[in-house]
PDB file of C-alpha atoms in Angstrom:
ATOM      1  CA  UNK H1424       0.000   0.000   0.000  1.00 42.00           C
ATOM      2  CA  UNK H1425       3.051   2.462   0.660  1.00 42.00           C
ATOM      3  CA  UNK H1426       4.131   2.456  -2.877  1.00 45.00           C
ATOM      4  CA  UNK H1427       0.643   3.229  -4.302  1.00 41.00           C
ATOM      5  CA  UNK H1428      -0.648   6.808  -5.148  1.00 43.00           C
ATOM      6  CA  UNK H1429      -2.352   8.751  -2.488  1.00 43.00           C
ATOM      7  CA  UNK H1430      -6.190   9.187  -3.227  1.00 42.00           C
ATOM      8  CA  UNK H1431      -7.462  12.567  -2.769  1.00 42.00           C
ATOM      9  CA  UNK H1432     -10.957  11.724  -4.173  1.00 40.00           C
ATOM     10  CA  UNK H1433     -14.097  12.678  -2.402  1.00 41.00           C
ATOM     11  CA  UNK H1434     -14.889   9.370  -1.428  1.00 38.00           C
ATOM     12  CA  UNK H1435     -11.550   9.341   0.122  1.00 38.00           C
ATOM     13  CA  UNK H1436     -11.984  13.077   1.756  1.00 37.00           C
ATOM     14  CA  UNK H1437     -15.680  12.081   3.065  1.00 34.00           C
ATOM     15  CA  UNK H1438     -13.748   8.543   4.615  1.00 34.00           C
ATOM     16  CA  UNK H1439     -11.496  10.430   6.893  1.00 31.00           C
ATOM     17  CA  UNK H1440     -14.194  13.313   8.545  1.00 33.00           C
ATOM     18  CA  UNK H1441     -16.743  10.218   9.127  1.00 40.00           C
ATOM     19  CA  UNK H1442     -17.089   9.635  12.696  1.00 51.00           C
ATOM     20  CA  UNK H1443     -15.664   6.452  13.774  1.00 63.00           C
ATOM     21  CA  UNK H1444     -18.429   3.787  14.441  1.00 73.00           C
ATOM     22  CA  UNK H1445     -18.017   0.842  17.852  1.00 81.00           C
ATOM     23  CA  UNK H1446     -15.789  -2.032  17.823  1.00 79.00           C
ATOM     24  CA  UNK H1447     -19.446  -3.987  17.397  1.00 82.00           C
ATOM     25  CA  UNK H1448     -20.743  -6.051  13.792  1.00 77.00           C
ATOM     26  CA  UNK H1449     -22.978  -5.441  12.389  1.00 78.00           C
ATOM     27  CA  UNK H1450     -22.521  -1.792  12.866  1.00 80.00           C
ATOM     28  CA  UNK H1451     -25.336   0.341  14.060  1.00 83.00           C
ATOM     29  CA  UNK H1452     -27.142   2.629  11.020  1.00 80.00           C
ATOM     30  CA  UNK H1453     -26.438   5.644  13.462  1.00 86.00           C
ATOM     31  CA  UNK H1454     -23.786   5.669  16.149  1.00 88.00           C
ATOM     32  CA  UNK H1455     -23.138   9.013  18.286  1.00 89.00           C
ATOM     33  CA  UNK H1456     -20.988   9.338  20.957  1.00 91.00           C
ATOM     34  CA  UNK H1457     -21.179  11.423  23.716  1.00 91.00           C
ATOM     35  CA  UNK H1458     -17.996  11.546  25.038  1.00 92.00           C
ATOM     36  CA  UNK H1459     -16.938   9.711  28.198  1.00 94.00           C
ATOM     37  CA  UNK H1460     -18.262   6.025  29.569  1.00 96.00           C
ATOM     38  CA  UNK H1461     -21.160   4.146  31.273  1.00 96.00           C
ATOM     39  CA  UNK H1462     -19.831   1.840  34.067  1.00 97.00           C
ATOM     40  CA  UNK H1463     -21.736  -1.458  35.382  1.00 97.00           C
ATOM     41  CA  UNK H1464     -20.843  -2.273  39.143  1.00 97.00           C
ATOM     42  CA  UNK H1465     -21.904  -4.743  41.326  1.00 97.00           C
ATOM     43  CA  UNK H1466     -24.925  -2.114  41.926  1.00 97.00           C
ATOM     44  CA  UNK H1467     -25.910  -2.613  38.365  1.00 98.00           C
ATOM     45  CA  UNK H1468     -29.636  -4.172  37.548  1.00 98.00           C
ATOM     46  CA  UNK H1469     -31.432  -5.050  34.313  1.00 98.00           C
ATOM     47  CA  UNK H1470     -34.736  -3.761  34.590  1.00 97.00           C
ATOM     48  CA  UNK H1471     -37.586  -4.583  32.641  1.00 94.00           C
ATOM     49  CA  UNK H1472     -41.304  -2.821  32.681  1.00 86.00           C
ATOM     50  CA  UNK H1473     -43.316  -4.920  34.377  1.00 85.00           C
ATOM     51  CA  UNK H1474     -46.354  -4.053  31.669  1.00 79.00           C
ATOM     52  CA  UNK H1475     -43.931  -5.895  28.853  1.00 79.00           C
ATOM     53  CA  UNK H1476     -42.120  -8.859  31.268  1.00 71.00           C
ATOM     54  CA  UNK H1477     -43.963 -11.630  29.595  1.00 64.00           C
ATOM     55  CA  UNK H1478     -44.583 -10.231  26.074  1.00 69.00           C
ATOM     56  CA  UNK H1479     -42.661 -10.940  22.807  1.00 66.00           C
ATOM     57  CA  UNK H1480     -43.574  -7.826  20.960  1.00 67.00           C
ATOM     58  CA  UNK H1481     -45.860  -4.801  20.255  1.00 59.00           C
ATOM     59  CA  UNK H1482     -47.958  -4.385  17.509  1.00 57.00           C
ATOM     60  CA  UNK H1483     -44.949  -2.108  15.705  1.00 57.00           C
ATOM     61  CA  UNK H1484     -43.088  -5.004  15.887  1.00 59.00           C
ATOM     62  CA  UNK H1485     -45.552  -7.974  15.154  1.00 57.00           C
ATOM     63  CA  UNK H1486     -43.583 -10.587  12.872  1.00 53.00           C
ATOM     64  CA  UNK H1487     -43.094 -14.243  12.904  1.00 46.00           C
ATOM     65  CA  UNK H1488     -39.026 -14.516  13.491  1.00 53.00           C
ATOM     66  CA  UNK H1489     -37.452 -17.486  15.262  1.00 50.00           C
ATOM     67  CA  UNK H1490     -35.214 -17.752  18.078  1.00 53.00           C
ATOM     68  CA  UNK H1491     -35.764 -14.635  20.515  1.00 52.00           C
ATOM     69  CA  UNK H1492     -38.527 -13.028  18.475  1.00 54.00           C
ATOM     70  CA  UNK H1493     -40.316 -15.786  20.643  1.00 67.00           C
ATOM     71  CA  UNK H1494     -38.676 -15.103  24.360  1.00 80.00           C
ATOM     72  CA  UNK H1495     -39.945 -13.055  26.586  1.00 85.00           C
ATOM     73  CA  UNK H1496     -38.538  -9.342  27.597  1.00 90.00           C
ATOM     74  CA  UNK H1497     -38.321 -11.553  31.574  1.00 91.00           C
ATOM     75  CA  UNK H1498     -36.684 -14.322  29.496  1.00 91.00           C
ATOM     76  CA  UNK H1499     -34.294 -11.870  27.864  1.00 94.00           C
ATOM     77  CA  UNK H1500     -33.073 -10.434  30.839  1.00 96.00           C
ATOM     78  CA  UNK H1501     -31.924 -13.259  32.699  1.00 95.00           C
ATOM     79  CA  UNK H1502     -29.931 -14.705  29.646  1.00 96.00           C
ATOM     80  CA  UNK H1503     -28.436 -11.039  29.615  1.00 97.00           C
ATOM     81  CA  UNK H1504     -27.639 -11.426  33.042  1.00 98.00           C
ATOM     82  CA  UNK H1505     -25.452 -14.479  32.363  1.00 98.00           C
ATOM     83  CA  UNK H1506     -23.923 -13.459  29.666  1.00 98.00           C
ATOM     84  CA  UNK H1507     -23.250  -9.494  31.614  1.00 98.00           C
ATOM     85  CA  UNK H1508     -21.741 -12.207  34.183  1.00 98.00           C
ATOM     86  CA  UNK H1509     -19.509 -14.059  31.925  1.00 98.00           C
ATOM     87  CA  UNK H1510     -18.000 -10.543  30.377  1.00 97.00           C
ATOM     88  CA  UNK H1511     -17.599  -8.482  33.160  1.00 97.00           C
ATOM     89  CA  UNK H1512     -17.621 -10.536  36.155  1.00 97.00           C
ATOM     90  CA  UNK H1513     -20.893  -8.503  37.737  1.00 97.00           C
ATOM     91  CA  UNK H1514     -23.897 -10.405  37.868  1.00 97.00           C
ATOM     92  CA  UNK H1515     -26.799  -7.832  38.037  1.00 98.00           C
ATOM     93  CA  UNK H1516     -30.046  -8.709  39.597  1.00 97.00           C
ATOM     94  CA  UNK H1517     -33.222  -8.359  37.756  1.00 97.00           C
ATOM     95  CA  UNK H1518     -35.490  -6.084  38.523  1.00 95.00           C
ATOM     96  CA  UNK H1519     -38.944  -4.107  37.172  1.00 93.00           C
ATOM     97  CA  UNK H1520     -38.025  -0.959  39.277  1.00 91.00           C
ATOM     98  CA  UNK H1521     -37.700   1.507  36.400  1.00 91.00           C
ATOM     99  CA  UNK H1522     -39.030   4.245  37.712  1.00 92.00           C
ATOM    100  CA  UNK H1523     -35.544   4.222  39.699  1.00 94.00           C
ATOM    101  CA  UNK H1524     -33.125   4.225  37.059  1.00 96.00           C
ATOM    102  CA  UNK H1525     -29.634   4.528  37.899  1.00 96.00           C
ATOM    103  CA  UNK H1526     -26.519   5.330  36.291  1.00 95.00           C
ATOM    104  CA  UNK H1527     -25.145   2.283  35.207  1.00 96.00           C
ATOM    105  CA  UNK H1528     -28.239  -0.404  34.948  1.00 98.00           C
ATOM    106  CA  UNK H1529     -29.822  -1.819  32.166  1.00 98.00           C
ATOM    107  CA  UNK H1530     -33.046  -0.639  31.266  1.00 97.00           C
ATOM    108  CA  UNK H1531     -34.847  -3.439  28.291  1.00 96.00           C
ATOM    109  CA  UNK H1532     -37.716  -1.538  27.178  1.00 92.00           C
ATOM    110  CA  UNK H1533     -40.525  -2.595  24.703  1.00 89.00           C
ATOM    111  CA  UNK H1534     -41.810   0.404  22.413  1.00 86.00           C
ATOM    112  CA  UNK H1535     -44.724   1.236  19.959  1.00 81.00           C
ATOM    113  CA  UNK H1536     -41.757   2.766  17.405  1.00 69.00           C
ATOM    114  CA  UNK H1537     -42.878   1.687  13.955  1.00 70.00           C
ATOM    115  CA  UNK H1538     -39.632   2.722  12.726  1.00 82.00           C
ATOM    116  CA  UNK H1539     -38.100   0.344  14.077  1.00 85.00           C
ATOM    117  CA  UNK H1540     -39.598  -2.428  12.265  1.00 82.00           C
ATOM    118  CA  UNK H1541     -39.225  -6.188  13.948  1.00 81.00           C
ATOM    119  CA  UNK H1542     -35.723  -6.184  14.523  1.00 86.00           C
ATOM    120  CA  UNK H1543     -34.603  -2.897  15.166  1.00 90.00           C
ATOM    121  CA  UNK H1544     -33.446  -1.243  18.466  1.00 93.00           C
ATOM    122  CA  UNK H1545     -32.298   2.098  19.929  1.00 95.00           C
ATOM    123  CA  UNK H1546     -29.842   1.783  22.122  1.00 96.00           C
ATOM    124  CA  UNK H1547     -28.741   4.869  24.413  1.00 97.00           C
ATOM    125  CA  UNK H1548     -26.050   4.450  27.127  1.00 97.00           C
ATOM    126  CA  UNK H1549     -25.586   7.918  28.397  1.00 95.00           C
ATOM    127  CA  UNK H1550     -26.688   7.473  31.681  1.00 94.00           C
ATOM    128  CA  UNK H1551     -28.280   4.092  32.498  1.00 96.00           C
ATOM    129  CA  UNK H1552     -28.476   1.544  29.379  1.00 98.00           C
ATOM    130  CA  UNK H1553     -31.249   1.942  27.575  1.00 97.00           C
ATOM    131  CA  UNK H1554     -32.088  -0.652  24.827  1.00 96.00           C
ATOM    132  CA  UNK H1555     -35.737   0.155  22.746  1.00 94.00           C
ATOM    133  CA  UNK H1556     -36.872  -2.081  20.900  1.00 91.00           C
ATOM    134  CA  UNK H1557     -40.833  -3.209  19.267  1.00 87.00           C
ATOM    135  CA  UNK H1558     -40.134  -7.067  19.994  1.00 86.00           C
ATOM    136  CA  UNK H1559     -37.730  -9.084  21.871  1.00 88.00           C
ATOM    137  CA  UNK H1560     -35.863  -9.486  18.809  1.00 87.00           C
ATOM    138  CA  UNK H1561     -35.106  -6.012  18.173  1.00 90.00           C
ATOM    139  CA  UNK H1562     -33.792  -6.464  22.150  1.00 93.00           C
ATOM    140  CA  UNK H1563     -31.882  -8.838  21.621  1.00 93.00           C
ATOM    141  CA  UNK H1564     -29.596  -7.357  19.436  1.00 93.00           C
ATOM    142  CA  UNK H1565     -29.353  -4.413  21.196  1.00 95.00           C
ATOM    143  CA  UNK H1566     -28.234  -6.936  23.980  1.00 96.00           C
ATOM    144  CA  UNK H1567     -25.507  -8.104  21.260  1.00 95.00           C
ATOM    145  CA  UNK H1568     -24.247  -4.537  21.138  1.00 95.00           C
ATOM    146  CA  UNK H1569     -23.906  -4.014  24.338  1.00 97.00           C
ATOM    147  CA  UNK H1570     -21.702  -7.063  25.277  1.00 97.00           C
ATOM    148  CA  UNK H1571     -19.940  -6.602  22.294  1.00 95.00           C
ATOM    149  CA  UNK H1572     -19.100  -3.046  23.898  1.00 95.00           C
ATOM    150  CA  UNK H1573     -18.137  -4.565  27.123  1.00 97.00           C
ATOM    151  CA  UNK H1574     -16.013  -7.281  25.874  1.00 96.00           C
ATOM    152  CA  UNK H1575     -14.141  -4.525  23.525  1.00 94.00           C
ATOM    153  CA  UNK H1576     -13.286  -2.439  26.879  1.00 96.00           C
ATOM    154  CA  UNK H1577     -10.144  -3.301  28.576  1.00 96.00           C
ATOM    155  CA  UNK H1578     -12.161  -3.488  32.320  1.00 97.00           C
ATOM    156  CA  UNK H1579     -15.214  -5.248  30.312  1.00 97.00           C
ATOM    157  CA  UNK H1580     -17.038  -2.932  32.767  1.00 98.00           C
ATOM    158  CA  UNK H1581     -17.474   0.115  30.418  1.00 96.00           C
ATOM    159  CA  UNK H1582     -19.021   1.277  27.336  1.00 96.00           C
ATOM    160  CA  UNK H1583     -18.686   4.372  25.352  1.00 95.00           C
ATOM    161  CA  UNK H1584     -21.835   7.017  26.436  1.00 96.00           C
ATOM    162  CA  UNK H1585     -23.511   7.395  22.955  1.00 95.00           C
ATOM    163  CA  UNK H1586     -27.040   6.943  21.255  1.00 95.00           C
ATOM    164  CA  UNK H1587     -27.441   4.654  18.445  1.00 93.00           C
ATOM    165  CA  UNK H1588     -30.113   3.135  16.412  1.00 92.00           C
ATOM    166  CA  UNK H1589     -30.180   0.217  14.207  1.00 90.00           C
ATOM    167  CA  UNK H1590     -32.552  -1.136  11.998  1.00 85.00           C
TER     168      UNK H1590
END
């Protein structure tokens, strides 16, 4: 690559002011940081609205998928628990306190957002963790994202405070 021409083409030019995306795949469709990180600690819960624990999706989000797409959002959250476990070495409890967010939990969060489609997800971790989704599929890969996050970060403890959506 050294001894082949530089490329000063707009494509190249539009490559290099691009904001660098997270060390996640498939990439999120929008990724923006915030600047700074989100820590879990052994304070850290997953909580889950206790009006969507044992559904699978909203109407925004209706579609016959396999795998998750048929779990429940209670379901979800204790796999994510295990798998926060195995990454980080914190194993949150589970909880459907959301009303009492706090920095660093896990809020999984079933939502009426048509835009989403059946397996999208928003995924905000500028406070608390906030994954969006219209079905437990969408959730579950905003679950993928965020241990992807954790087992990118040298303490597995932190991810990068940003907002993202993927569809």
């Amino acid at each position: 690559m050294a001894n082949e021409p530089s490329d000063t083409s707009a494509s190249s030019a539009s490559a290099t002011t691009a904001a660098p995306g997270p060390p996640v795949v498939p990439r999120p469709t929008q990724w923006t940081e915030s600047g700074g990180h989100t820590q879990l600690s052994t304070r850290t819960r997953i909580l889950v609205d206790p009006r969507s624990r044992s559904r699978t999706a909203l109407p925004a989000g209706r579609a016959e998928l396999p795998g998750s797409a048929r779990q429940s959002v209670q379901d979800l959250a204790r796999q994510v628990r295990t798998e926060v476990a195995q990454v980080s070495g914190v194993t949150p409890t589970v909880s459907s306190d959301v009303r009492h967010t706090r920095a660093g939990d896990i809020v999984l969060t079933l939502t009426e957002h048509g835009a989403l489609g059946a397996e999208g997800y928003r995924f905000d971790s500028t406070d608390a963790v906030r994954i969006e989704a219209a079905s437990t599929h969408g959730l579950f890969y905003g679950t993928r994202t965020l241990l992807q996050l954790l087992r990118a970060a040298p303490d597995h403890l932190t991810v990068p405070k940003a907002r993202s959506t993927d569809r």
